[in-house]
PDB file of C-alpha atoms and ligand atoms in Angstrom:
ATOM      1  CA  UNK A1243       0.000   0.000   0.000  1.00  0.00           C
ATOM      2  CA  UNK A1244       1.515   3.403  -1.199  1.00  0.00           C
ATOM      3  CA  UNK A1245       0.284   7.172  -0.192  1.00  0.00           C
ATOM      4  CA  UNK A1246      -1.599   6.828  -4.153  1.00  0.00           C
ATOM      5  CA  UNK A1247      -3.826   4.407  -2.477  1.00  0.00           C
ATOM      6  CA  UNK A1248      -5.163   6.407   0.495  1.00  0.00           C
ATOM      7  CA  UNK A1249      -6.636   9.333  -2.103  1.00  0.00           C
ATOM      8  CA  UNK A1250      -6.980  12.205   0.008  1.00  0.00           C
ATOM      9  CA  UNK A1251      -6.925  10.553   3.604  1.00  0.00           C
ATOM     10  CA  UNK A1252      -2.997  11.340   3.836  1.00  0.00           C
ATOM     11  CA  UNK A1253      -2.639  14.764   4.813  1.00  0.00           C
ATOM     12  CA  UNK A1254       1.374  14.457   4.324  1.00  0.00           C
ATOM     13  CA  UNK A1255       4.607  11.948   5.212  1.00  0.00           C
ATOM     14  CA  UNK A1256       6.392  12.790   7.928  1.00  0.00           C
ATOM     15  CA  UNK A1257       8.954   9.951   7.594  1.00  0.00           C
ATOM     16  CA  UNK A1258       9.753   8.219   4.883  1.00  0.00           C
ATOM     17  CA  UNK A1259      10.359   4.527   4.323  1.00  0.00           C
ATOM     18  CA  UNK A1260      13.978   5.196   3.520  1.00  0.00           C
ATOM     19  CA  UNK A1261      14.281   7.938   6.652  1.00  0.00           C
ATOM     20  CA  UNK A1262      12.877   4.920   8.989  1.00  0.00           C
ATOM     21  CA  UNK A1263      15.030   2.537   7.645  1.00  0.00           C
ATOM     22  CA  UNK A1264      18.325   4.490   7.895  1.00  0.00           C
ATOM     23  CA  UNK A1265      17.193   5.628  11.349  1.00  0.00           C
ATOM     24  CA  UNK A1266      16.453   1.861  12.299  1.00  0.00           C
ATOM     25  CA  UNK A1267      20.410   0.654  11.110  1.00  0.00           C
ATOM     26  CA  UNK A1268      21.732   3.516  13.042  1.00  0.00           C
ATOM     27  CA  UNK A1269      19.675   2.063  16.611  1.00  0.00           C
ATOM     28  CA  UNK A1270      20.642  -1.318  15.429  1.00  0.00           C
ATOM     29  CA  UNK A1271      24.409  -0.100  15.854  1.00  0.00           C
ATOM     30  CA  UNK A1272      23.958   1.266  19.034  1.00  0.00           C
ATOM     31  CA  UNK A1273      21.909  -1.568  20.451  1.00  0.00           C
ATOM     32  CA  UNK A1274      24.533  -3.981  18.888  1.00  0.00           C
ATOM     33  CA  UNK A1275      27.621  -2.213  20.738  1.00  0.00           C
ATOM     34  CA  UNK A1276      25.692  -1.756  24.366  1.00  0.00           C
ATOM     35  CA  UNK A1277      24.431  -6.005  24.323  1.00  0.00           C
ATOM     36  CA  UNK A1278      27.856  -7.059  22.767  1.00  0.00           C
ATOM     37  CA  UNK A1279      28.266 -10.222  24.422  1.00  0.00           C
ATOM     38  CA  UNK A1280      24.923 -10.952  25.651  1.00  0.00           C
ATOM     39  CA  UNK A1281      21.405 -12.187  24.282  1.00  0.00           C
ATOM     40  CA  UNK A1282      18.580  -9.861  23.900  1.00  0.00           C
ATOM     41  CA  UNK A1283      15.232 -10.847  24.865  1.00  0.00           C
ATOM     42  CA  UNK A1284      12.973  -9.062  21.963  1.00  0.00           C
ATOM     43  CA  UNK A1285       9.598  -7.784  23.270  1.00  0.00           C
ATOM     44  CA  UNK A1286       7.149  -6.632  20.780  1.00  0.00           C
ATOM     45  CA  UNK A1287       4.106  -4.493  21.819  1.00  0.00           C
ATOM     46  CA  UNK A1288       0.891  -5.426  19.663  1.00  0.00           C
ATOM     47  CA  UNK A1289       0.299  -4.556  17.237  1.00  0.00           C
ATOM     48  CA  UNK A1290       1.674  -1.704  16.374  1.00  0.00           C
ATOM     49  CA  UNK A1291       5.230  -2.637  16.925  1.00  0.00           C
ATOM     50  CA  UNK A1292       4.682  -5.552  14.534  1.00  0.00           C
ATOM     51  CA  UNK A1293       7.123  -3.313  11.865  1.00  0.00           C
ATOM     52  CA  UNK A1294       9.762  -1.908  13.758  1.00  0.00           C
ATOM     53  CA  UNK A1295      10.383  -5.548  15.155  1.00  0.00           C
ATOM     54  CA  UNK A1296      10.673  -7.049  11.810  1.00  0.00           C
ATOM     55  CA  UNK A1297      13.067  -4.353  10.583  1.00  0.00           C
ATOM     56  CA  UNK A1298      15.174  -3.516  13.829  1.00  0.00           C
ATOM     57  CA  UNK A1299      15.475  -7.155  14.666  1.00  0.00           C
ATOM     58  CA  UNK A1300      16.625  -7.824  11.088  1.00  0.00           C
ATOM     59  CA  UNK A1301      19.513  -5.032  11.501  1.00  0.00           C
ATOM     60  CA  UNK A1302      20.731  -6.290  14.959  1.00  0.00           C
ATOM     61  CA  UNK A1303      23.896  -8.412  14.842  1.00  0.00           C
ATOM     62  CA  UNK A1304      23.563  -9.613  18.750  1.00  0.00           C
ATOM     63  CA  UNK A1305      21.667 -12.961  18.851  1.00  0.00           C
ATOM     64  CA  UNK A1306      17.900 -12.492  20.028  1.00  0.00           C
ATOM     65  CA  UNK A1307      14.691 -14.498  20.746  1.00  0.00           C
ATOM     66  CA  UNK A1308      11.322 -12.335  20.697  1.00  0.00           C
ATOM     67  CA  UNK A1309       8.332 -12.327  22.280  1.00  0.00           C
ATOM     68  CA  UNK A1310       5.321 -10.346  22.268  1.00  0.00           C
ATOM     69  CA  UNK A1311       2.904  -8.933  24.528  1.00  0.00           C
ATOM     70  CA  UNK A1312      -0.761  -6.734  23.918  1.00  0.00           C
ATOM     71  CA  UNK A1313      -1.690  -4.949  26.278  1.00  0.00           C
ATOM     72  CA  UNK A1314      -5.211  -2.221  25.549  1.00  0.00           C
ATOM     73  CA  UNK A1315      -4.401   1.405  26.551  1.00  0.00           C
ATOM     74  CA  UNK A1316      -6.137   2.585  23.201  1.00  0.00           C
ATOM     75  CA  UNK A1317      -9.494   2.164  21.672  1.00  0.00           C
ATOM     76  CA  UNK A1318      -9.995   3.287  18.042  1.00  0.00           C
ATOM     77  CA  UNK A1319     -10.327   6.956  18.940  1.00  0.00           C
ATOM     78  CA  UNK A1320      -7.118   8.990  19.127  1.00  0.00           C
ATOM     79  CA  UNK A1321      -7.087   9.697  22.704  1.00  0.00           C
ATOM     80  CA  UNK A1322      -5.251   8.054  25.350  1.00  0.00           C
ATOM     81  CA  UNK A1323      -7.588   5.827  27.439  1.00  0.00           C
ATOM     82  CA  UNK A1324      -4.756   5.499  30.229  1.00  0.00           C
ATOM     83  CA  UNK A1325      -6.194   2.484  31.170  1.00  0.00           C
ATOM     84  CA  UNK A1326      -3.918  -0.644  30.291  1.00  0.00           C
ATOM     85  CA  UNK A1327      -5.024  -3.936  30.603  1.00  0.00           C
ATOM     86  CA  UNK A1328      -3.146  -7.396  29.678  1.00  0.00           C
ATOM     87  CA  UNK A1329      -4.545  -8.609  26.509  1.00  0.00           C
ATOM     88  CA  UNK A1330      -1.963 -11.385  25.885  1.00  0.00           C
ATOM     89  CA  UNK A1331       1.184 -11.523  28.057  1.00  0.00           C
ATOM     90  CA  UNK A1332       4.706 -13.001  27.394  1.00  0.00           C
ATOM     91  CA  UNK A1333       5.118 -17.263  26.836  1.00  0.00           C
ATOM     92  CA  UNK A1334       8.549 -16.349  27.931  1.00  0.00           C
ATOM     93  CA  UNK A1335       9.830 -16.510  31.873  1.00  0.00           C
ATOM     94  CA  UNK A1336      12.475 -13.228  31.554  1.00  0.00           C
ATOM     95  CA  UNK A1337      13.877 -14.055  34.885  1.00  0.00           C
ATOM     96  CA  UNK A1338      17.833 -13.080  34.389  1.00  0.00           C
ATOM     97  CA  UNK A1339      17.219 -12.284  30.652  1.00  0.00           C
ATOM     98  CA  UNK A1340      18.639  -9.204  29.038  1.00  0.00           C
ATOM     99  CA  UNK A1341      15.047  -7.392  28.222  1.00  0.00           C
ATOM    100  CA  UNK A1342      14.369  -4.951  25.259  1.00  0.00           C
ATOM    101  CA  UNK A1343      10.592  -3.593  24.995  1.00  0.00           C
ATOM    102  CA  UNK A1344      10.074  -2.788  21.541  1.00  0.00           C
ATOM    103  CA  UNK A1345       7.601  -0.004  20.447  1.00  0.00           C
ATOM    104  CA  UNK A1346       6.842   1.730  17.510  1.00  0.00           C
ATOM    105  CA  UNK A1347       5.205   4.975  19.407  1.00  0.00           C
ATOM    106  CA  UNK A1348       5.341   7.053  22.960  1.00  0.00           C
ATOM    107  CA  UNK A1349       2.942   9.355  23.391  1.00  0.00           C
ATOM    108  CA  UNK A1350       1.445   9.941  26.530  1.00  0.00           C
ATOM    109  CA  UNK A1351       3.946   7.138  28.153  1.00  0.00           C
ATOM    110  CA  UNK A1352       1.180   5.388  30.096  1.00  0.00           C
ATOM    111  CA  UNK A1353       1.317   2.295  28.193  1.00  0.00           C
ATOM    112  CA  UNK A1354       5.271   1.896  28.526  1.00  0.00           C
ATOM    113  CA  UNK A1355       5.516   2.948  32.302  1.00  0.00           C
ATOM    114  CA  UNK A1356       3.298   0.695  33.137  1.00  0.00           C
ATOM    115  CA  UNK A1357       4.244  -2.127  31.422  1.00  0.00           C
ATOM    116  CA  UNK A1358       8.164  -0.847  32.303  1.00  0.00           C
ATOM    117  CA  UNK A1359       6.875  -1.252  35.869  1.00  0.00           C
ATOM    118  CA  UNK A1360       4.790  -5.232  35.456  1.00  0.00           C
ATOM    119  CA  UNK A1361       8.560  -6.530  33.611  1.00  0.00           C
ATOM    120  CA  UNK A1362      10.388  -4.869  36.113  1.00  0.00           C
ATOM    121  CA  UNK A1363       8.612  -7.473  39.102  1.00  0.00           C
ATOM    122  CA  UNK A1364       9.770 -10.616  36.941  1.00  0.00           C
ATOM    123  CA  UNK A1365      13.076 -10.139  37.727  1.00  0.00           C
ATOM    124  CA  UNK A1366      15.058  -9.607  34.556  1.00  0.00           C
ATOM    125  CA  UNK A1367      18.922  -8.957  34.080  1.00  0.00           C
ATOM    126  CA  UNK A1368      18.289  -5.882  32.650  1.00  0.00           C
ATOM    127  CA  UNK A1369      15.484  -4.184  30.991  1.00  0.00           C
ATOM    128  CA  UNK A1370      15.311  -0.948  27.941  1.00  0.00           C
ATOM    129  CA  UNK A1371      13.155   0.437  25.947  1.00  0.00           C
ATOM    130  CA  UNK A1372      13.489   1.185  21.955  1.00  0.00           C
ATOM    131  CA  UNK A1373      10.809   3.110  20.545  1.00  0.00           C
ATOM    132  CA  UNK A1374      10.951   4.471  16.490  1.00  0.00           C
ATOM    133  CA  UNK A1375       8.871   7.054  17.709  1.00  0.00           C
ATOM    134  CA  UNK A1376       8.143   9.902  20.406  1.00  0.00           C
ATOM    135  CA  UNK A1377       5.766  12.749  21.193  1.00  0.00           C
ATOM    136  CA  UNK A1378       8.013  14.783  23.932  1.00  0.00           C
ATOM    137  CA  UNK A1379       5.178  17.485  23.804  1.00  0.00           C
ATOM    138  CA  UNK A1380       2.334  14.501  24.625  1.00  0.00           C
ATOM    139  CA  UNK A1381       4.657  12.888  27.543  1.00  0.00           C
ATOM    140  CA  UNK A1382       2.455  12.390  30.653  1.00  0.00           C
ATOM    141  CA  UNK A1383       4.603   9.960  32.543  1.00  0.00           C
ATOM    142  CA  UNK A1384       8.471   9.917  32.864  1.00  0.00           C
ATOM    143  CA  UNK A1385       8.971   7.215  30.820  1.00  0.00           C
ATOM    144  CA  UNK A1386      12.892   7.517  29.587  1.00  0.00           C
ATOM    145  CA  UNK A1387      13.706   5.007  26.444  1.00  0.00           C
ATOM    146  CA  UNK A1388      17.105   4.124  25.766  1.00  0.00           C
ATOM    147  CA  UNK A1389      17.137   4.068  22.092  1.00  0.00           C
ATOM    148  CA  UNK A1390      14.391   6.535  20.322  1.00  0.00           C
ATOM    149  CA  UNK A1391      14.340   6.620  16.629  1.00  0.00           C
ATOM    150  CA  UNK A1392      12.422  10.070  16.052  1.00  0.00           C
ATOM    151  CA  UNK A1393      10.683  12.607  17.913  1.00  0.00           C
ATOM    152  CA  UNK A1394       7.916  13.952  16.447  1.00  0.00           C
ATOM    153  CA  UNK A1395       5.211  16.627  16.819  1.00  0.00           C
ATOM    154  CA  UNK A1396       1.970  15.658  18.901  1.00  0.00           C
ATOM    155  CA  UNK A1397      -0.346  15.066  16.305  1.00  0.00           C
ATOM    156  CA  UNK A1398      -1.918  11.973  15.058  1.00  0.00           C
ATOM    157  CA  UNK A1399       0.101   9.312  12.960  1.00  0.00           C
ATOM    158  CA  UNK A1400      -0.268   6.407  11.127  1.00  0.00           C
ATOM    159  CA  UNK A1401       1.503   3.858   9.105  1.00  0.00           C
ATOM    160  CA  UNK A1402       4.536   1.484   9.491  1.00  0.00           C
ATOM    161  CA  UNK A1403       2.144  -0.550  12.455  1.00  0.00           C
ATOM    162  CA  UNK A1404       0.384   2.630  13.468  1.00  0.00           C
ATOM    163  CA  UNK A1405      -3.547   2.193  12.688  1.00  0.00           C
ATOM    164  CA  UNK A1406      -6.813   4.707  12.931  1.00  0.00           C
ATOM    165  CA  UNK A1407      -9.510   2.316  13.652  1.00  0.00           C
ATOM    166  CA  UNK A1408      -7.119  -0.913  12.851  1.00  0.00           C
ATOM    167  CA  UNK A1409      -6.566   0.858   9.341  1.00  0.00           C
ATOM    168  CA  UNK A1410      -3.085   2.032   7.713  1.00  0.00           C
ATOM    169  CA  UNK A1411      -0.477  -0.292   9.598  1.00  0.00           C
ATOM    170  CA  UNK A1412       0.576  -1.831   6.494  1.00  0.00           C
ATOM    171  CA  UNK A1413       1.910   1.632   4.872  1.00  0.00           C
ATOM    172  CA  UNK A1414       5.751   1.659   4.833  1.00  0.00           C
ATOM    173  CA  UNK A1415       5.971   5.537   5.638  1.00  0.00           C
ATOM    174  CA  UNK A1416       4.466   7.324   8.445  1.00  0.00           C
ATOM    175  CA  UNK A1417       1.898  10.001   7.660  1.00  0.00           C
ATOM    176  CA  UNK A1418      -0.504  12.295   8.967  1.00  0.00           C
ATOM    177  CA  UNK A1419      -4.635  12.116   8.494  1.00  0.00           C
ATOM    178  CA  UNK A1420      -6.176  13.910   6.733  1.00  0.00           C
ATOM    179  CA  UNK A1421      -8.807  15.616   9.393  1.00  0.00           C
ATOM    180  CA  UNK A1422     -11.971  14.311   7.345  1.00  0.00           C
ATOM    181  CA  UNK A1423     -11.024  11.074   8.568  1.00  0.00           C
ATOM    182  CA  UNK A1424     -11.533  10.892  11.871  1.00  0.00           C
ATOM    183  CA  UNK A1425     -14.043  13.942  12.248  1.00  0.00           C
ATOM    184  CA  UNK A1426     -16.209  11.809  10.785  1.00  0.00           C
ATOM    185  CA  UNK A1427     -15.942   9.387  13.126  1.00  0.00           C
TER     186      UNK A1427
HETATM  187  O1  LIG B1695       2.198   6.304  24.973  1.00  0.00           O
HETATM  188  P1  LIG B1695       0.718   5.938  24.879  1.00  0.00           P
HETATM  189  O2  LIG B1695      -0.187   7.148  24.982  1.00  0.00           O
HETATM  190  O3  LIG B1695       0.346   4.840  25.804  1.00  0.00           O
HETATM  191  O4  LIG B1695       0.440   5.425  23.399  1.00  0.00           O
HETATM  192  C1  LIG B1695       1.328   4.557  22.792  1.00  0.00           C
HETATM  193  C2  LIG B1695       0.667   3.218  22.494  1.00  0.00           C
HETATM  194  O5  LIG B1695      -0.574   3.379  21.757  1.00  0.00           O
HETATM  195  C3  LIG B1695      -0.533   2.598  20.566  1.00  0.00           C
HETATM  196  O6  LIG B1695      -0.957   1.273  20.805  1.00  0.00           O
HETATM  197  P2  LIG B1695      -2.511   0.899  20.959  1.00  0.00           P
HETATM  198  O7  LIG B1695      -2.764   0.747  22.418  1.00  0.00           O
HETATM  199  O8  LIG B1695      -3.308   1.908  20.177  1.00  0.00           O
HETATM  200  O9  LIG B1695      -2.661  -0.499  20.325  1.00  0.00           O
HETATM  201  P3  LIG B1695      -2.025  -1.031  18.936  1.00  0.00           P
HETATM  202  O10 LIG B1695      -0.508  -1.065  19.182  1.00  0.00           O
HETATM  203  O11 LIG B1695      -2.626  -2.369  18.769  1.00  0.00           O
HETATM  204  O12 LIG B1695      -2.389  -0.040  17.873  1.00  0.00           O
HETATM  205  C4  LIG B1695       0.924   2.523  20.222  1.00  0.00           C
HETATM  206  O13 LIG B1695       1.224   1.380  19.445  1.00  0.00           O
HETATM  207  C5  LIG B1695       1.597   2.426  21.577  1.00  0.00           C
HETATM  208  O14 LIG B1695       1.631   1.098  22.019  1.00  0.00           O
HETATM  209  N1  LIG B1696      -2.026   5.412  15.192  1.00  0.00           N
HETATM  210  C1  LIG B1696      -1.596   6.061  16.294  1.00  0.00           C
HETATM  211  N2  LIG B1696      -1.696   5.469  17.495  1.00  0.00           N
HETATM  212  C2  LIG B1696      -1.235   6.172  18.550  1.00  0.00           C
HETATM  213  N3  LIG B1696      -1.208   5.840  19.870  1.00  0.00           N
HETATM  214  C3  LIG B1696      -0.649   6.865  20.528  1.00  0.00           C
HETATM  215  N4  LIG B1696      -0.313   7.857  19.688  1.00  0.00           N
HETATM  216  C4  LIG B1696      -0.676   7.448  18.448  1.00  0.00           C
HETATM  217  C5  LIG B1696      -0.589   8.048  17.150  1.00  0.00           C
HETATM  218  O1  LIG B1696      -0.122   9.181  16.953  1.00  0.00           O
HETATM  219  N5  LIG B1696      -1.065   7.297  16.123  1.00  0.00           N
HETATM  220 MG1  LIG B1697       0.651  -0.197  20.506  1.00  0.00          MG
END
């Protein structure tokens, strides 16, 4: 799927597939040189961090295992709900494993501190956070990634896992709405 096919619902890229995947190797270096020597446990957000998994994990040189976790802090409106619940939680016991939450968005933080906070009682080695993206200006909790690919302004994105309503994830840029499409709503 390509910006042609969403007429005039994109109201402009902000990043484009090339930007995300340049961004992406860079992290990848970084993340490579601070695990050298160790095994990263991968743990992927659904759904929207179904993309930067696939890509980041792809660029990483350290030897990982993934895992995934959904958790509900969002309906389909475009408003933090703040309330997080445990959808499906990790098959994997992290106990003394090297932890990185991946996360293709922070905005208000609420999802990520708390779910920061639930890892953090399991007992891993060590635990971080890599997000591609991340609204300083929407922050509501002190939530403090290691690795953060872009921030951006606080307004409403899609694409590259992000979805309105469960729509756009499959785009390989990320974009703005158009407003028509979710006034109407
Ligand atoms: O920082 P926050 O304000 O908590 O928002 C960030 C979270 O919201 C979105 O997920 P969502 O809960 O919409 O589910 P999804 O990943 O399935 O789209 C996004 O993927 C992040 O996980
Ligand atoms: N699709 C989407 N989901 C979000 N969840 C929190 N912020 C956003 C956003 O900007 N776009
Ligand atoms: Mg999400």
């Amino acid at each position: 799927m390509d910006a042609n096919d969403m007429g005039n619902d994109l109201k402009k890229v902000l990043l484009t597939e090339q930007q995300i995947q340049d961004r992406l190797a860079q992290m990848a270096e970084v993340i490579d040189k601070d695990y050298a020597g160790h095994e990263i446990l991968l743990v992927g957000v659904l759904r929207g961090a179904v993309m930067v998994m696939a890509d980041l994990a792809r660029k990483l040189h350290t030897p990982v295992q993934m895992d995934w976790m959904a958790v509900s802090s969002y309906g389909s409106g475009t408003k933090s709900s703040g309330v997080v619940r445990i959808l499906k939680d990790l098959d994997t016991d992290i106990k003394d494993r090297h932890v990185l939450i991946v996360e293709d968005i922070i905005d208000s933080g609420l999802t990520l501190s708390w779910l920061e906070a639930n890892l953090r009682t399991r007992g891993c080695a060590s635990l971080n956070i890599a997000t591609l993206l991340r609204k300083p200006d929407a922050a509501k909790t002190n939530i403090t990634p290691r690795y953060v690919g872009f921030d951006i302004p606080n307004e409403f994105v899609v694409g590259y896992g992000l979805d309105y309503a469960e729509k756009y994830r499959n785009l390989p840029f990320v974009g703005l709405l158009a407003p028509h499409v979710y006034e109407k709503h």
